[in-house]
Structures are given as structure tokens and as C-alpha cells.
Amino acid sequence: MMLNFETLKSSLVMYGLDAMYAILLLIFGWWLAEAAQRFVFRLLTVTHQVDPLVTAFVASLARYAILAVIGIAVLQLFGIQTASLVTVLGAASLAIGLALQGTLSNLAAGVMLLVFRPFRIGHDVEVGGKAGEVRSLSLFMTELKAPDNTQILLPNASVWGQPIINRSAYPATGELKVSFPVPAGPAADAIAQCVLQDLRENPNLQSQPTVHVSRVIDITNADRPVVELTVTARVKPSEVGAVKQQVLDRIGALVARSPRQGPPDRAREGGSEDVRR
């Protein structure tokens, strides 16, 4: 069988040009998609009336829509009829659906998160064992910023399918209040001063801390009276738990070094926090 080099040459030239056009079209389409995403993001941001979460989602949607159009154009450039392609995809819909189940579920979950909006940009959330500040929501991924400044990318399906703890949903007062019993007299004054000094050195404090006697627990024994001290302060809402734990640890160490007087020592917030002696 003899090869027709002229036909082969013309075919290579034709398909080579098509391939070159396809590459140029893909490059232009990628640039156009990025430019459209930036344009939509800026347009929605300028209005100051659209939620930042919706802005990021719509901008991402515009980018993927242009990429889809460019992909169809590239297929048509190689002579692949999109109508035939749709027919083939329809016949293999079950297999494709199973193959893209994870991707489609992420897309559907992203739409649900956008519609119901359990969180917004800047909210402090915890989902799927991961905690951080919400930075963005795209078609397939949710981005969090961890407290140690690391990036956390979660598939939307795992975010929508897990309990979401939103610490920024309600206005937080950042109020710290811890009560604990101590021996009355010099021991109580020493513990109060140490706790106050530690709190004043904490950078998360937003107001001057106070320690006062909230109630008298036991005065039946004149030699060992016991009173209850209450520590109050205002801290950053996101740091209440950490600061409270530091205060409880410090109280436990101070009470352990004080003379063993009165009933067993305990520290509580509303009657539920214990510090072992």
C-alpha cells in the first residue's frame, strides 16, 4: 500500500493549524475567564449591597461558564458536533453521573450554602473538625484561614453535610466570668492580686479586669472562713475560651499552694467549672 504523501502533508497542515488555533483559543479563553471573574467581582463589590460570599460565588460561576463555552468551541474546531456529543453523553448519563458524583455533590452543596448562608465571609466557624475564619466560597471548595495562618480547603459537600459551629453568628460580648472559693483573709487577697496581674498582661483583654467577693460560703468556723471570689473581664470574643482556661489553670496553681482550709477547692463559671487542688 503506497502512502500518498501529498494527502498526508495536507492533513498534517490542516490538523496542525486546528491544533494551533485550539491552543490559542484555550489561552485566550483562560485569560478571558480570569478577566471576567475579576470584572464581576469588582462590579458586585462596588455596589456595597451584595454579600461578599455571594460576590465570590457569582464571580467564580462567571469564570467556569466562560471556560465551558471555550471548551465547546474547541470541540467544534476539531469537527466534533456538540449535538452528537450531547446525545452520547445522554446515553452514558448513568456512568458519567457516577463518575462525577463527588464533583456534582460539591456543586450542589455550594449552591445550598449560597442560598441558606449558614456563614459569611469573616465568620469564625468550625466544621468537620476544622476551625478557622471563612475566606471564600467557590463552586466546589470552601476556604478557611486557620488561627496559625494556614489555608484550609474543604469540599463543599463535606461542609454542607457536617454540623456547622458558627461562633460569629450572634453578637458576642466577650465577657469572662469565673467564680471560685478561697480561704478568707490574706490568702484571698494574694490570689486576687496574682490573677489580676496575669490578666492585665494578657493582650486579648479589652477592659480592666476586676476580682471581688461575690458571696460568703462558710463562716461557721471562725478559724477557717471561706469566701467566693469572682473574676470578671472583657476579652476578644474569639479568645474567651482560651483566656478562661488560663485563668482556671492559674487559680488551680495558686489555690494548691495556699493553706488547705475550708471545703475542697473548686472554680466554676455559673457552677460548672472545677479546679482540682
Short mmCIF file of C-alpha atoms in Angstrom, two decimals:
data_model
loop_
_atom_site.label_atom_id
_atom_site.label_comp_id
_atom_site.label_asym_id
_atom_site.label_seq_id
_atom_site.Cartn_x
_atom_site.Cartn_y
_atom_site.Cartn_z
CA MET A 1 0.00 0.00 0.00
CA MET A 2 1.52 3.28 -1.12
CA LEU A 3 1.26 6.34 1.07
CA ASN A 4 0.02 9.50 -0.52
CA PHE A 5 2.45 12.00 0.94
CA GLU A 6 0.61 14.93 -0.52
CA THR A 7 -2.60 13.89 1.26
CA LEU A 8 -0.66 13.20 4.47
CA LYS A 9 1.04 16.57 4.24
CA SER A 10 -2.21 18.41 3.70
CA SER A 11 -3.84 16.55 6.62
CA LEU A 12 -0.95 17.37 8.92
CA VAL A 13 -1.08 21.01 7.90
CA MET A 14 -4.85 21.16 8.39
CA TYR A 15 -4.90 19.43 11.77
CA GLY A 16 -1.75 21.24 12.84
CA LEU A 17 -3.42 24.56 12.18
CA ASP A 18 -6.52 23.38 14.02
CA ALA A 19 -4.38 22.34 16.97
CA MET A 20 -2.63 25.72 16.94
CA TYR A 21 -5.95 27.53 16.78
CA ALA A 22 -7.25 25.37 19.62
CA ILE A 23 -4.22 26.19 21.80
CA LEU A 24 -4.56 29.89 21.10
CA LEU A 25 -8.29 29.70 21.80
CA LEU A 26 -7.67 27.94 25.12
CA ILE A 27 -5.10 30.55 26.14
CA PHE A 28 -7.45 33.38 25.18
CA GLY A 29 -10.38 31.66 26.90
CA TRP A 30 -8.40 31.17 30.11
CA TRP A 31 -7.40 34.84 30.11
CA LEU A 32 -10.97 35.91 29.32
CA ALA A 33 -12.35 33.74 32.15
CA GLU A 34 -9.91 35.25 34.67
CA ALA A 35 -10.70 38.77 33.44
CA ALA A 36 -14.46 38.11 33.65
CA GLN A 37 -14.11 36.79 37.20
CA ARG A 38 -12.22 39.91 38.28
CA PHE A 39 -14.70 42.19 36.48
CA VAL A 40 -17.76 40.57 38.07
CA PHE A 41 -16.10 40.60 41.49
CA ARG A 42 -15.26 44.31 41.24
CA LEU A 43 -18.69 45.16 39.82
CA LEU A 44 -20.52 43.47 42.69
CA THR A 45 -18.08 44.85 45.26
CA VAL A 46 -18.55 48.47 44.13
CA THR A 47 -22.29 48.33 44.81
CA HIS A 48 -21.70 47.54 48.53
CA GLN A 49 -25.13 45.88 48.54
CA VAL A 50 -24.16 42.31 47.72
CA ASP A 51 -22.88 39.93 50.39
CA PRO A 52 -19.16 39.15 49.91
CA LEU A 53 -19.94 35.43 49.94
CA VAL A 54 -22.40 35.87 47.05
CA THR A 55 -19.92 38.09 45.22
CA ALA A 56 -17.18 35.46 45.29
CA PHE A 57 -19.59 32.71 44.27
CA VAL A 58 -21.05 34.62 41.29
CA ALA A 59 -17.56 35.64 40.12
CA SER A 60 -16.46 32.01 40.24
CA LEU A 61 -19.61 30.99 38.35
CA ALA A 62 -18.85 33.50 35.57
CA ARG A 63 -15.34 32.09 35.20
CA TYR A 64 -16.50 28.49 34.84
CA ALA A 65 -19.27 29.48 32.41
CA ILE A 66 -16.75 31.07 30.02
CA LEU A 67 -14.44 28.06 30.31
CA ALA A 68 -17.37 25.79 29.39
CA VAL A 69 -18.13 27.88 26.29
CA ILE A 70 -14.47 27.82 25.25
CA GLY A 71 -14.37 24.04 25.68
CA ILE A 72 -17.37 23.61 23.37
CA ALA A 73 -15.75 25.93 20.82
CA VAL A 74 -12.55 23.88 20.85
CA LEU A 75 -14.53 20.68 20.25
CA GLN A 76 -16.30 22.28 17.31
CA LEU A 77 -12.96 23.42 15.93
CA PHE A 78 -11.90 19.78 15.59
CA GLY A 79 -15.17 18.91 13.84
CA ILE A 80 -16.88 17.33 16.81
CA GLN A 81 -20.57 18.19 16.66
CA THR A 82 -21.86 19.25 20.03
CA ALA A 83 -25.31 17.83 19.25
CA SER A 84 -23.79 14.40 18.74
CA LEU A 85 -21.72 14.86 21.86
CA VAL A 86 -24.83 15.65 23.91
CA THR A 87 -26.52 12.52 22.52
CA VAL A 88 -23.56 10.36 23.51
CA LEU A 89 -23.43 11.92 26.95
CA GLY A 90 -27.14 11.35 27.36
CA ALA A 91 -26.75 7.65 26.54
CA ALA A 92 -23.92 7.37 29.08
CA SER A 93 -25.54 9.59 31.70
CA LEU A 94 -25.55 6.89 34.38
CA ALA A 95 -21.82 6.20 34.08
CA ILE A 96 -20.96 9.89 33.92
CA GLY A 97 -23.20 10.65 36.88
CA LEU A 98 -21.47 8.01 38.96
CA ALA A 99 -18.04 9.24 37.88
CA LEU A 100 -18.87 12.87 38.66
CA GLN A 101 -20.91 12.16 41.77
CA GLY A 102 -18.41 13.84 44.09
CA THR A 103 -17.98 16.89 41.85
CA LEU A 104 -21.71 17.33 41.31
CA SER A 105 -22.40 16.94 45.02
CA ASN A 106 -19.83 19.66 45.76
CA LEU A 107 -21.52 21.92 43.21
CA ALA A 108 -24.97 21.26 44.67
CA ALA A 109 -23.65 21.78 48.20
CA GLY A 110 -22.09 25.09 47.12
CA VAL A 111 -25.46 26.27 45.81
CA MET A 112 -27.16 25.23 49.07
CA LEU A 113 -24.52 27.06 51.14
CA LEU A 114 -25.04 30.13 48.99
CA VAL A 115 -28.84 30.01 49.32
CA PHE A 116 -29.08 29.33 53.07
CA ARG A 117 -25.82 31.08 54.01
CA PRO A 118 -25.03 29.46 57.38
CA PHE A 119 -21.91 31.64 57.48
CA ARG A 120 -20.45 34.72 55.83
CA ILE A 121 -17.02 35.99 54.90
CA GLY A 122 -15.03 36.67 58.07
CA HIS A 123 -17.11 34.41 60.34
CA ASP A 124 -15.28 32.14 62.77
CA VAL A 125 -16.62 28.63 62.12
CA GLU A 126 -15.84 25.00 62.89
CA VAL A 127 -16.91 22.23 60.51
CA GLY A 128 -15.70 18.68 60.02
CA GLY A 129 -13.15 19.04 62.80
CA LYS A 130 -11.58 22.07 61.10
CA ALA A 131 -11.85 25.57 62.55
CA GLY A 132 -10.96 28.92 61.07
CA GLU A 133 -12.12 32.16 59.51
CA VAL A 134 -14.20 31.91 56.33
CA ARG A 135 -12.29 33.46 53.42
CA SER A 136 -14.24 32.39 50.31
CA LEU A 137 -16.83 30.03 48.84
CA SER A 138 -16.39 28.80 45.26
CA LEU A 139 -18.36 26.29 43.21
CA PHE A 140 -16.53 23.32 44.69
CA MET A 141 -14.45 24.44 47.67
CA THR A 142 -14.80 26.44 50.90
CA GLU A 143 -11.66 28.20 52.08
CA LEU A 144 -10.89 28.73 55.77
CA LYS A 145 -7.99 30.53 57.40
CA ALA A 146 -6.75 28.68 60.48
CA PRO A 147 -5.62 30.57 63.63
CA ASP A 148 -1.99 29.72 62.74
CA ASN A 149 -2.45 31.47 59.35
CA THR A 150 -2.64 28.26 57.31
CA GLN A 151 -5.08 27.67 54.47
CA ILE A 152 -7.81 25.03 54.84
CA LEU A 153 -9.71 23.94 51.70
CA LEU A 154 -12.85 21.90 52.33
CA PRO A 155 -15.06 20.32 49.64
CA ASN A 156 -18.49 21.93 49.77
CA ALA A 157 -20.17 18.54 50.22
CA SER A 158 -18.25 17.91 53.43
CA VAL A 159 -19.15 21.39 54.70
CA TRP A 160 -22.87 21.08 53.93
CA GLY A 161 -23.07 17.52 55.24
CA GLN A 162 -21.45 18.27 58.62
CA PRO A 163 -22.65 20.19 61.69
CA ILE A 164 -21.51 23.80 61.37
CA ILE A 165 -20.47 25.68 64.52
CA ASN A 166 -20.58 29.41 63.81
CA ARG A 167 -19.06 31.43 66.64
CA SER A 168 -19.78 34.72 64.86
CA ALA A 169 -23.49 34.23 64.15
CA TYR A 170 -24.64 36.15 67.22
CA PRO A 171 -23.16 39.32 68.72
CA ALA A 172 -20.54 38.17 71.20
CA THR A 173 -19.96 40.13 74.38
CA GLY A 174 -16.58 38.59 75.11
CA GLU A 175 -17.38 38.58 78.83
CA LEU A 176 -15.23 36.41 81.06
CA LYS A 177 -16.66 35.42 84.44
CA VAL A 178 -15.13 32.79 86.70
CA SER A 179 -16.07 32.16 90.35
CA PHE A 180 -14.11 30.07 92.85
CA PRO A 181 -13.95 29.59 96.65
CA VAL A 182 -10.81 30.53 98.61
CA PRO A 183 -9.89 30.92 102.28
CA ALA A 184 -10.88 34.35 103.51
CA GLY A 185 -8.26 36.85 104.57
CA PRO A 186 -4.71 37.34 103.28
CA ALA A 187 -4.85 34.20 101.08
CA ALA A 188 -7.85 35.55 99.18
CA ASP A 189 -6.18 38.94 98.69
CA ALA A 190 -2.95 37.32 97.43
CA ILE A 191 -4.79 35.10 94.95
CA ALA A 192 -6.88 38.03 93.69
CA GLN A 193 -3.80 40.18 93.12
CA CYS A 194 -1.98 37.41 91.24
CA VAL A 195 -4.97 36.77 88.99
CA LEU A 196 -5.37 40.48 88.28
CA GLN A 197 -1.70 40.84 87.42
CA ASP A 198 -1.85 37.91 84.99
CA LEU A 199 -4.96 39.28 83.29
CA ARG A 200 -3.51 42.77 82.90
CA GLU A 201 -0.58 41.26 81.00
CA ASN A 202 -2.90 39.40 78.60
CA PRO A 203 -3.02 41.17 75.18
CA ASN A 204 -6.54 39.85 74.49
CA LEU A 205 -8.12 41.95 77.26
CA GLN A 206 -10.43 44.75 76.18
CA SER A 207 -11.20 46.22 79.63
CA GLN A 208 -9.69 46.34 83.10
CA PRO A 209 -10.28 43.06 84.99
CA THR A 210 -11.86 43.01 88.45
CA VAL A 211 -11.92 40.49 91.30
CA HIS A 212 -14.46 40.83 94.09
CA VAL A 213 -16.07 38.74 96.84
CA SER A 214 -19.33 37.53 95.33
CA ARG A 215 -20.60 35.69 98.42
CA VAL A 216 -19.58 34.13 101.71
CA ILE A 217 -19.55 30.35 101.59
CA ASP A 218 -18.69 29.27 105.13
CA ILE A 219 -18.24 31.40 108.25
CA THR A 220 -19.33 28.81 110.79
CA ASN A 221 -15.71 28.09 111.59
CA ALA A 222 -14.08 31.32 112.72
CA ASP A 223 -10.60 29.89 112.16
CA ARG A 224 -11.28 28.84 108.55
CA PRO A 225 -13.81 31.13 106.86
CA VAL A 226 -14.30 30.62 103.10
CA VAL A 227 -15.48 33.19 100.57
CA GLU A 228 -16.17 33.08 96.86
CA LEU A 229 -14.18 35.33 94.54
CA THR A 230 -15.47 36.23 91.07
CA VAL A 231 -13.16 37.31 88.27
CA THR A 232 -14.74 39.44 85.53
CA ALA A 233 -13.18 40.93 82.42
CA ARG A 234 -13.98 41.67 78.80
CA VAL A 235 -11.80 39.95 76.23
CA LYS A 236 -11.86 39.37 72.50
CA PRO A 237 -14.91 37.16 71.74
CA SER A 238 -12.82 34.57 69.91
CA GLU A 239 -10.39 34.29 72.85
CA VAL A 240 -12.86 33.86 75.73
CA GLY A 241 -12.32 30.09 75.98
CA ALA A 242 -8.52 30.33 75.89
CA VAL A 243 -8.33 33.16 78.44
CA LYS A 244 -10.78 31.39 80.75
CA GLN A 245 -8.68 28.24 80.67
CA GLN A 246 -5.57 30.26 81.51
CA VAL A 247 -7.36 31.84 84.46
CA LEU A 248 -8.57 28.46 85.73
CA ASP A 249 -5.07 26.96 85.45
CA ARG A 250 -3.61 29.91 87.33
CA ILE A 251 -6.26 29.72 90.04
CA GLY A 252 -5.66 26.00 90.44
CA ALA A 253 -1.93 26.56 90.95
CA LEU A 254 -2.49 29.40 93.43
CA VAL A 255 -5.12 27.55 95.44
CA ALA A 256 -2.94 24.43 95.54
CA ARG A 257 -0.15 26.44 97.19
CA SER A 258 -2.48 28.11 99.71
CA PRO A 259 -3.22 26.52 103.12
CA ARG A 260 -5.81 23.75 102.90
CA GLN A 261 -8.75 25.41 104.57
CA GLY A 262 -12.47 25.09 104.18
CA PRO A 263 -14.21 22.71 101.79
CA PRO A 264 -12.47 21.21 98.72
CA ASP A 265 -11.42 23.97 96.33
CA ARG A 266 -13.33 24.39 93.11
CA ALA A 267 -13.58 27.05 90.43
CA ARG A 268 -16.67 27.45 88.35
CA GLU A 269 -18.45 29.59 85.84
CA GLY A 270 -22.06 29.54 86.81
CA GLY A 271 -21.35 26.49 88.99
CA SER A 272 -19.86 24.17 86.34
CA GLU A 273 -16.05 24.78 86.27
CA ASP A 274 -13.86 22.74 88.67
CA VAL A 275 -10.22 23.23 89.59
CA ARG A 276 -8.55 20.35 91.37
CA ARG A 277 -6.32 21.13 94.28
#
